[in-house]
Amino acid sequence: MIGYVSKVFFHTLAASQSLKRLASRYGMRDDRSFARRFIAGETIEEAIVVVRAIEASGLLHTLDLLGESVHTMAEADAATRAYLATMDRVVAAGVGRGLSLKLTQLGLTIDRATCVDNLRRILDRAGADDFFVRVDMENSSYTQVTLDVFETMWQQGYRNAGIVLQSYLRRTPKDAERMIELGASVRLVKGAYQEPKRIAYQRKSEVDAAFVEIMQLLVGRGTRTAIATHDRVMIDATRRFATSRGVSPDAFEFQMLYGIRRDLQAQLRDAGYRVRVYVPFGREWFPYFMRRLGERPANVTFVIRGLLSEGRS
Ligand SMILES: Cc1cc2nc3c(=O)[nH]c(=O)nc-3n(C[C@H](O)[C@H](O)[C@H](O)COP(=O)(O)OP(=O)(O)OC[C@H]3O[C@@H](n4cnc5c(N)ncnc54)[C@H](O)[C@@H]3O)c2cc1C
C-alpha cells in the first residue's frame, strides 16, 4: 500500500513543470549532482565514459536515450535521428551495441504508422551494425499497441529486437505465451507505472508471485530472457529454478538499472552470470528520475542532501 501511495505521489510530482525546472537546474550540474546517481549524463559522450567503465568491470549494458511522449511528428523524427546519431557514436567508440527505446518517443501517441516507420529506420540500422534494440514497455494504455508494433516488426523479419513484459499486469502470462511462440527475447520487469486494480496487481506479494511464475514460464521454455530486477528474492528464485532445470547461466541474463544495487550486480557477475546495466542518458531525465524516487522513497533523502549542498556551493 505504501508502495502504491508513493508511486501516485511521485507520478503526480513528475507532472509538475516548476519542480522539473528546479531539478533540471541542479540535478546534473556537475559530477556530484544528485541526478547523476541514476543518469549517466546529458550527452552521449558522457554516457560513453560510463559504459566504458561498466565494460571494464565485466558487465554488459544497454543505452537508453531518455525521452518519452513526444507531441509532434518533428519531435518524433528528431528522436529517431538522435538514436541514429547515438548508434554512430557507439560504433565509433567501439563499445557494446545495445539500445533501449520507448515507442512514444518515436511518435506512437501521434500516429502509429509514423512510429512504425521510425522504428524501422532504427532497426534497419541496428541490423546493419549488429545492435540489439529492446523496446521498453510503458504504461498500460500502450501495452497492446506496443506488443502489436513489436510483433509486426518481428513478422517482417526484424530479429535484432526484444520486448519487455511487466509482471504486475494480470494479462502478462498470456503475452508471455505469445512471445514464447514467436521466439522473441523478453525482458521481465515488475512494472514501473501506477496502474488500476482492475488490470494490475497492487500488492508486492502478488506482483512477486506473478514475476516468479512468468520467469519460470520464460526460462523453462528456453526463451532468451532478461530478468530485470534488483530484488534478491526474485534473483535467487531464478537461479534456483535455472539450476534445477539444468539451464546454463549464459542462456539468460540479469539486468539492473544504472546506479542501483551495484553490490548485487558485482556478486552475480562473480558467480558467473551475465549482468547488463540499463544506462539512461539525455536531457529529458526528469520523468525517469521521478519513477526511481517513487520506487524507493528513501532515495529522496540523498536528493534533499544534494539540493542542500548545491545551495551551499
Ligand atoms: C533493466 C531494467 C529495465 C526496466 N525496464 C522497464 C520497462 O521497460 N518498463 C517498466 O515498466 N519498468 C521497467 N523497469 C523498472 C521495473 O519495472 C521496476 O519498477 C524496478 O526495477 C523496481 O522493481 P524491482 O524489480 O527492483 O523490485 P522492488 O521490489 O521494487 O525492489 C527490490 C529492491 O531493489 C532495490 N531498489 C528497487 N528500486 C530501487 C530504486 N529506485 N532505488 C534504489 N533501490 C531500489 C531496493 O533494495 C528494493 O528493496 C526496468 C527495470 C530494470 C532493472
Short mmCIF file of C-alpha atoms and ligand atoms in Angstrom, two decimals:
data_model
loop_
_atom_site.label_atom_id
_atom_site.label_comp_id
_atom_site.label_asym_id
_atom_site.label_seq_id
_atom_site.Cartn_x
_atom_site.Cartn_y
_atom_site.Cartn_z
CA MET A 1 0.00 0.00 0.00
CA ILE A 2 2.81 2.42 0.91
CA GLY A 3 4.41 1.49 -2.41
CA TYR A 4 1.20 2.42 -4.25
CA VAL A 5 0.80 5.74 -2.41
CA SER A 6 4.42 6.63 -3.08
CA LYS A 7 4.08 5.81 -6.79
CA VAL A 8 0.95 8.02 -7.05
CA PHE A 9 2.73 10.82 -5.19
CA PHE A 10 5.88 10.76 -7.34
CA HIS A 11 3.97 10.31 -10.61
CA THR A 12 1.95 13.41 -9.68
CA LEU A 13 5.10 15.36 -8.84
CA ALA A 14 6.61 14.22 -12.16
CA ALA A 15 3.93 16.28 -13.94
CA SER A 16 4.99 19.47 -12.15
CA GLN A 17 6.71 21.87 -14.51
CA SER A 18 8.13 24.07 -11.77
CA LEU A 19 9.68 21.10 -9.98
CA LYS A 20 11.09 19.93 -13.31
CA ARG A 21 12.67 23.37 -13.86
CA LEU A 22 14.18 23.36 -10.36
CA ALA A 23 15.52 19.81 -10.66
CA SER A 24 16.84 20.42 -14.16
CA ARG A 25 18.81 23.41 -12.96
CA TYR A 26 20.65 21.49 -10.23
CA GLY A 27 20.27 17.77 -10.87
CA MET A 28 23.06 17.27 -13.42
CA ARG A 29 25.08 20.45 -12.91
CA ASP A 30 28.37 18.76 -12.11
CA ASP A 31 29.82 15.32 -11.39
CA ARG A 32 28.42 15.27 -7.85
CA SER A 33 24.89 16.49 -8.61
CA PHE A 34 22.09 14.29 -7.29
CA ALA A 35 20.55 13.02 -10.55
CA ARG A 36 23.90 11.55 -11.61
CA ARG A 37 23.31 8.66 -9.29
CA PHE A 38 20.76 7.31 -11.80
CA ILE A 39 21.54 9.18 -15.06
CA ALA A 40 24.82 8.70 -16.93
CA GLY A 41 24.89 12.26 -18.27
CA GLU A 42 23.07 14.58 -20.63
CA THR A 43 25.21 13.76 -23.69
CA ILE A 44 26.27 10.59 -25.47
CA GLU A 45 29.91 11.49 -24.75
CA GLU A 46 29.22 11.36 -21.01
CA ALA A 47 27.30 8.09 -21.44
CA ILE A 48 30.20 6.53 -23.33
CA VAL A 49 32.56 7.28 -20.45
CA VAL A 50 30.11 5.46 -18.15
CA VAL A 51 29.65 2.41 -20.40
CA ARG A 52 33.41 2.05 -20.83
CA ALA A 53 33.72 1.78 -17.05
CA ILE A 54 30.84 -0.72 -16.97
CA GLU A 55 32.56 -2.86 -19.60
CA ALA A 56 35.87 -2.63 -17.76
CA SER A 57 34.16 -4.08 -14.69
CA GLY A 58 32.94 -7.11 -16.64
CA LEU A 59 29.31 -6.06 -17.05
CA LEU A 60 27.20 -5.54 -20.18
CA HIS A 61 24.98 -2.52 -20.89
CA THR A 62 22.07 -1.13 -22.86
CA LEU A 63 21.86 2.60 -23.58
CA ASP A 64 18.60 4.47 -23.21
CA LEU A 65 18.36 7.92 -24.77
CA LEU A 66 15.82 9.44 -22.40
CA GLY A 67 12.63 10.96 -23.71
CA GLU A 68 9.01 9.90 -23.88
CA SER A 69 5.66 11.02 -25.28
CA VAL A 70 6.70 13.45 -27.96
CA HIS A 71 3.84 15.59 -29.29
CA THR A 72 4.75 16.38 -32.89
CA MET A 73 5.99 14.49 -35.94
CA ALA A 74 9.05 16.74 -35.95
CA GLU A 75 9.91 15.73 -32.36
CA ALA A 76 9.45 12.04 -33.22
CA ASP A 77 11.73 12.46 -36.22
CA ALA A 78 14.29 14.30 -34.08
CA ALA A 79 14.24 11.47 -31.50
CA THR A 80 14.74 8.91 -34.27
CA ARG A 81 17.66 10.85 -35.70
CA ALA A 82 19.11 11.21 -32.21
CA TYR A 83 19.02 7.41 -31.86
CA LEU A 84 20.74 7.02 -35.24
CA ALA A 85 23.40 9.53 -34.19
CA THR A 86 23.83 7.63 -30.92
CA MET A 87 24.50 4.48 -32.94
CA ASP A 88 27.15 6.34 -34.95
CA ARG A 89 28.89 7.39 -31.74
CA VAL A 90 28.65 3.91 -30.21
CA VAL A 91 30.19 2.34 -33.32
CA ALA A 92 32.95 4.97 -33.41
CA ALA A 93 33.70 4.45 -29.72
CA GLY A 94 33.85 0.68 -30.14
CA VAL A 95 31.66 -0.05 -27.12
CA GLY A 96 28.88 -2.68 -26.81
CA ARG A 97 25.89 -2.32 -29.09
CA GLY A 98 22.68 -2.42 -27.09
CA LEU A 99 19.86 0.15 -27.11
CA SER A 100 16.58 0.53 -25.23
CA LEU A 101 13.83 2.83 -26.52
CA LYS A 102 10.21 3.80 -25.96
CA LEU A 103 7.67 3.84 -28.77
CA THR A 104 6.03 7.05 -27.53
CA GLN A 105 9.41 8.67 -28.13
CA LEU A 106 9.13 7.65 -31.80
CA GLY A 107 5.63 9.15 -32.19
CA LEU A 108 3.25 6.39 -31.03
CA THR A 109 0.81 8.88 -29.49
CA ILE A 110 0.65 10.95 -32.68
CA ASP A 111 0.44 8.39 -35.44
CA ARG A 112 1.14 4.68 -35.31
CA ALA A 113 2.35 4.44 -38.92
CA THR A 114 4.93 7.18 -38.32
CA CYS A 115 6.11 5.39 -35.21
CA VAL A 116 6.49 2.12 -37.13
CA ASP A 117 8.45 3.93 -39.86
CA ASN A 118 10.75 5.49 -37.27
CA LEU A 119 11.27 2.17 -35.52
CA ARG A 120 12.04 0.57 -38.87
CA ARG A 121 14.72 3.21 -39.56
CA ILE A 122 16.36 2.32 -36.27
CA LEU A 123 16.02 -1.45 -36.71
CA ASP A 124 17.41 -1.31 -40.27
CA ARG A 125 20.46 0.46 -38.96
CA ALA A 126 20.62 -1.89 -35.97
CA GLY A 127 20.59 -4.90 -38.28
CA ALA A 128 23.37 -3.48 -40.44
CA ASP A 129 25.60 -2.74 -37.45
CA ASP A 130 24.71 -5.61 -35.17
CA PHE A 131 22.87 -3.66 -32.46
CA PHE A 132 20.23 -5.24 -30.26
CA VAL A 133 17.21 -2.98 -29.64
CA ARG A 134 14.96 -3.51 -26.64
CA VAL A 135 11.51 -1.93 -26.87
CA ASP A 136 10.69 -0.73 -23.34
CA MET A 137 7.14 -1.15 -22.02
CA GLU A 138 5.30 2.00 -20.95
CA ASN A 139 2.01 2.47 -19.11
CA SER A 140 -0.98 0.22 -19.79
CA SER A 141 -2.58 2.50 -22.38
CA TYR A 142 0.29 1.43 -24.66
CA THR A 143 0.65 -2.26 -23.76
CA GLN A 144 -1.39 -3.72 -26.61
CA VAL A 145 -0.17 -1.32 -29.28
CA THR A 146 3.46 -1.80 -28.21
CA LEU A 147 3.07 -5.58 -28.48
CA ASP A 148 1.31 -5.19 -31.85
CA VAL A 149 4.03 -2.95 -33.28
CA PHE A 150 6.72 -5.27 -31.96
CA GLU A 151 5.01 -8.31 -33.47
CA THR A 152 4.56 -6.53 -36.83
CA MET A 153 8.30 -5.89 -36.98
CA TRP A 154 9.05 -9.43 -35.87
CA GLN A 155 6.80 -10.89 -38.59
CA GLN A 156 8.65 -8.70 -41.10
CA GLY A 157 11.86 -10.45 -40.15
CA TYR A 158 13.43 -8.00 -37.69
CA ARG A 159 15.12 -10.32 -35.23
CA ASN A 160 17.51 -7.86 -33.60
CA ALA A 161 14.81 -6.61 -31.25
CA GLY A 162 13.22 -7.74 -27.99
CA ILE A 163 10.28 -6.68 -25.85
CA VAL A 164 9.53 -6.02 -22.16
CA LEU A 165 6.72 -7.63 -20.13
CA GLN A 166 5.55 -6.40 -16.70
CA SER A 167 4.59 -8.94 -14.02
CA TYR A 168 2.15 -6.53 -12.30
CA LEU A 169 -0.25 -6.75 -15.26
CA ARG A 170 -2.78 -9.56 -14.94
CA ARG A 171 -2.62 -10.16 -18.71
CA THR A 172 1.12 -10.88 -18.82
CA PRO A 173 1.18 -14.71 -18.65
CA LYS A 174 -0.84 -14.72 -21.88
CA ASP A 175 1.52 -12.21 -23.52
CA ALA A 176 4.48 -14.30 -22.36
CA GLU A 177 2.96 -17.36 -24.06
CA ARG A 178 2.69 -15.36 -27.28
CA MET A 179 6.31 -14.20 -27.11
CA ILE A 180 7.44 -17.78 -26.45
CA GLU A 181 5.50 -18.87 -29.56
CA LEU A 182 7.24 -16.17 -31.60
CA GLY A 183 10.64 -17.00 -30.14
CA ALA A 184 11.23 -13.35 -29.18
CA SER A 185 13.58 -12.22 -26.43
CA VAL A 186 11.76 -10.92 -23.33
CA ARG A 187 12.93 -8.65 -20.55
CA LEU A 188 10.78 -9.39 -17.49
CA VAL A 189 10.22 -6.49 -15.06
CA LYS A 190 7.75 -5.87 -12.23
CA GLY A 191 6.42 -2.66 -13.82
CA ALA A 192 7.13 0.97 -13.00
CA TYR A 193 3.82 2.79 -13.56
CA GLN A 194 0.77 3.41 -11.46
CA GLU A 195 -1.98 1.12 -12.79
CA PRO A 196 -5.59 0.43 -11.72
CA LYS A 197 -6.52 -2.62 -9.64
CA ARG A 198 -8.75 -3.94 -12.43
CA ILE A 199 -5.77 -4.71 -14.63
CA ALA A 200 -2.77 -4.80 -12.30
CA TYR A 201 -1.78 -6.42 -9.01
CA GLN A 202 -1.27 -3.82 -6.30
CA ARG A 203 0.35 -5.86 -3.54
CA LYS A 204 4.08 -6.58 -3.69
CA SER A 205 3.44 -10.22 -2.77
CA GLU A 206 1.15 -10.64 -5.80
CA VAL A 207 3.50 -8.85 -8.20
CA ASP A 208 6.37 -11.01 -6.94
CA ALA A 209 4.41 -14.26 -7.21
CA ALA A 210 3.49 -13.36 -10.80
CA PHE A 211 7.12 -12.49 -11.53
CA VAL A 212 8.27 -15.95 -10.40
CA GLU A 213 5.50 -17.67 -12.34
CA ILE A 214 6.34 -15.80 -15.58
CA MET A 215 10.10 -16.22 -15.05
CA GLN A 216 9.56 -19.99 -14.84
CA LEU A 217 7.46 -19.93 -18.00
CA LEU A 218 10.08 -17.97 -19.96
CA VAL A 219 13.29 -19.55 -18.67
CA GLY A 220 11.75 -23.03 -18.56
CA ARG A 221 10.67 -22.82 -22.20
CA GLY A 222 14.05 -21.66 -23.45
CA THR A 223 13.15 -18.02 -24.25
CA ARG A 224 16.08 -15.61 -24.35
CA THR A 225 15.12 -13.93 -21.09
CA ALA A 226 16.43 -10.92 -19.21
CA ILE A 227 15.44 -10.97 -15.55
CA ALA A 228 15.38 -7.25 -14.79
CA THR A 229 15.06 -6.66 -11.07
CA HIS A 230 17.06 -5.59 -8.02
CA ASP A 231 15.04 -7.90 -5.80
CA ARG A 232 17.29 -10.58 -4.36
CA VAL A 233 14.34 -12.89 -3.74
CA MET A 234 13.41 -12.81 -7.47
CA ILE A 235 17.06 -13.27 -8.44
CA ASP A 236 17.55 -16.24 -6.08
CA ALA A 237 14.31 -17.83 -7.33
CA THR A 238 15.63 -17.52 -10.90
CA ARG A 239 18.99 -19.02 -10.01
CA ARG A 240 17.39 -21.95 -8.18
CA PHE A 241 14.94 -22.60 -10.99
CA ALA A 242 17.63 -22.48 -13.70
CA THR A 243 19.88 -24.83 -11.73
CA SER A 244 17.04 -27.28 -11.06
CA ARG A 245 16.22 -27.38 -14.79
CA GLY A 246 19.82 -27.58 -15.93
CA VAL A 247 19.55 -24.19 -17.73
CA SER A 248 23.04 -22.85 -18.24
CA PRO A 249 23.87 -19.41 -16.79
CA ASP A 250 24.56 -17.97 -20.23
CA ALA A 251 21.09 -18.90 -21.51
CA PHE A 252 19.60 -15.88 -19.73
CA GLU A 253 20.82 -12.67 -18.13
CA PHE A 254 20.13 -10.40 -15.20
CA GLN A 255 19.57 -6.70 -15.77
CA MET A 256 19.64 -3.79 -13.34
CA LEU A 257 19.37 -0.03 -13.59
CA TYR A 258 22.43 2.19 -13.55
CA GLY A 259 23.21 3.30 -10.01
CA ILE A 260 21.05 0.70 -8.25
CA ARG A 261 22.38 -2.31 -6.28
CA ARG A 262 25.90 -2.21 -7.70
CA ASP A 263 26.86 -4.70 -4.98
CA LEU A 264 24.37 -7.24 -6.31
CA GLN A 265 25.50 -6.62 -9.91
CA ALA A 266 29.08 -7.47 -8.90
CA GLN A 267 28.02 -10.56 -6.89
CA LEU A 268 26.12 -12.00 -9.84
CA ARG A 269 28.99 -11.27 -12.21
CA ASP A 270 31.39 -13.02 -9.82
CA ALA A 271 29.05 -16.00 -9.66
CA GLY A 272 29.37 -16.35 -13.45
CA TYR A 273 26.11 -14.74 -14.62
CA ARG A 274 25.69 -12.27 -17.44
CA VAL A 275 24.65 -8.91 -15.95
CA ARG A 276 23.51 -5.98 -18.08
CA VAL A 277 23.20 -2.44 -16.77
CA TYR A 278 20.50 -0.17 -18.20
CA VAL A 279 22.21 3.17 -18.77
CA PRO A 280 19.92 6.17 -19.29
CA PHE A 281 21.29 9.45 -20.60
CA GLY A 282 19.96 12.62 -22.19
CA ARG A 283 18.40 15.92 -21.26
CA GLU A 284 14.88 14.57 -20.69
CA TRP A 285 15.78 12.73 -17.48
CA PHE A 286 13.16 14.10 -15.11
CA PRO A 287 10.27 11.56 -15.54
CA TYR A 288 12.71 8.62 -15.38
CA PHE A 289 14.33 10.09 -12.30
CA MET A 290 10.96 10.57 -10.58
CA ARG A 291 10.00 6.93 -11.25
CA ARG A 292 13.19 5.85 -9.47
CA LEU A 293 12.32 8.04 -6.48
CA GLY A 294 8.78 6.62 -6.39
CA GLU A 295 10.15 3.07 -6.17
CA ARG A 296 12.14 3.86 -3.08
CA PRO A 297 11.21 6.96 -1.12
CA ALA A 298 14.48 6.59 0.84
CA ASN A 299 16.13 7.94 -2.33
CA VAL A 300 14.57 11.29 -1.58
CA THR A 301 16.97 11.83 1.31
CA PHE A 302 20.01 11.85 -0.96
CA VAL A 303 18.21 14.25 -3.33
CA ILE A 304 17.47 16.62 -0.47
CA ARG A 305 21.07 16.31 0.74
CA GLY A 306 22.22 17.02 -2.81
CA LEU A 307 19.96 20.07 -3.14
CA LEU A 308 21.16 21.44 0.21
CA SER A 309 24.80 21.05 -0.77
CA GLU A 310 24.10 22.62 -4.20
CA GLY A 311 22.55 25.54 -2.34
CA ARG A 312 25.79 25.97 -0.38
CA SER A 313 28.14 25.66 -3.36
C1 LIG B 1 17.00 -3.16 -16.71
C2 LIG B 1 15.64 -2.69 -16.33
C3 LIG B 1 14.77 -2.25 -17.32
C4 LIG B 1 13.48 -1.85 -16.99
N1 LIG B 1 12.59 -1.53 -17.98
C5 LIG B 1 11.30 -1.27 -17.65
C6 LIG B 1 10.30 -1.08 -18.64
O1 LIG B 1 10.55 -1.16 -19.86
N2 LIG B 1 9.03 -0.83 -18.24
C7 LIG B 1 8.69 -0.76 -16.90
O2 LIG B 1 7.51 -0.56 -16.58
N3 LIG B 1 9.63 -0.90 -15.94
C8 LIG B 1 10.90 -1.16 -16.28
N4 LIG B 1 11.84 -1.34 -15.28
C9 LIG B 1 11.50 -0.96 -13.88
C10 LIG B 1 10.81 -2.08 -13.13
O3 LIG B 1 9.51 -2.28 -13.62
C11 LIG B 1 10.73 -1.75 -11.62
O4 LIG B 1 9.96 -0.59 -11.46
C12 LIG B 1 12.06 -1.54 -10.92
O5 LIG B 1 13.02 -2.43 -11.41
C13 LIG B 1 11.94 -1.73 -9.41
O6 LIG B 1 11.49 -3.01 -9.12
P1 LIG B 1 12.41 -4.22 -8.61
O7 LIG B 1 12.18 -5.38 -9.51
O8 LIG B 1 13.82 -3.82 -8.50
O9 LIG B 1 11.77 -4.67 -7.24
P2 LIG B 1 11.33 -3.86 -5.93
O10 LIG B 1 10.53 -4.84 -5.13
O11 LIG B 1 10.71 -2.57 -6.28
O12 LIG B 1 12.69 -3.57 -5.22
C14 LIG B 1 13.52 -4.58 -4.71
C15 LIG B 1 14.77 -3.95 -4.08
O13 LIG B 1 15.54 -3.32 -5.12
C16 LIG B 1 16.11 -2.10 -4.66
N5 LIG B 1 15.53 -1.00 -5.47
C17 LIG B 1 14.50 -1.07 -6.33
N6 LIG B 1 14.26 0.13 -6.91
C18 LIG B 1 15.16 0.97 -6.39
C19 LIG B 1 15.44 2.36 -6.57
N7 LIG B 1 14.74 3.10 -7.43
N8 LIG B 1 16.45 2.90 -5.86
C20 LIG B 1 17.19 2.17 -5.01
N9 LIG B 1 16.98 0.86 -4.78
C21 LIG B 1 15.98 0.27 -5.46
C22 LIG B 1 15.77 -1.99 -3.21
O14 LIG B 1 16.80 -2.61 -2.50
C23 LIG B 1 14.48 -2.81 -3.10
O15 LIG B 1 14.26 -3.30 -1.82
C24 LIG B 1 13.11 -1.80 -15.61
C25 LIG B 1 13.98 -2.24 -14.63
C26 LIG B 1 15.22 -2.70 -14.97
C27 LIG B 1 16.11 -3.20 -13.88
#
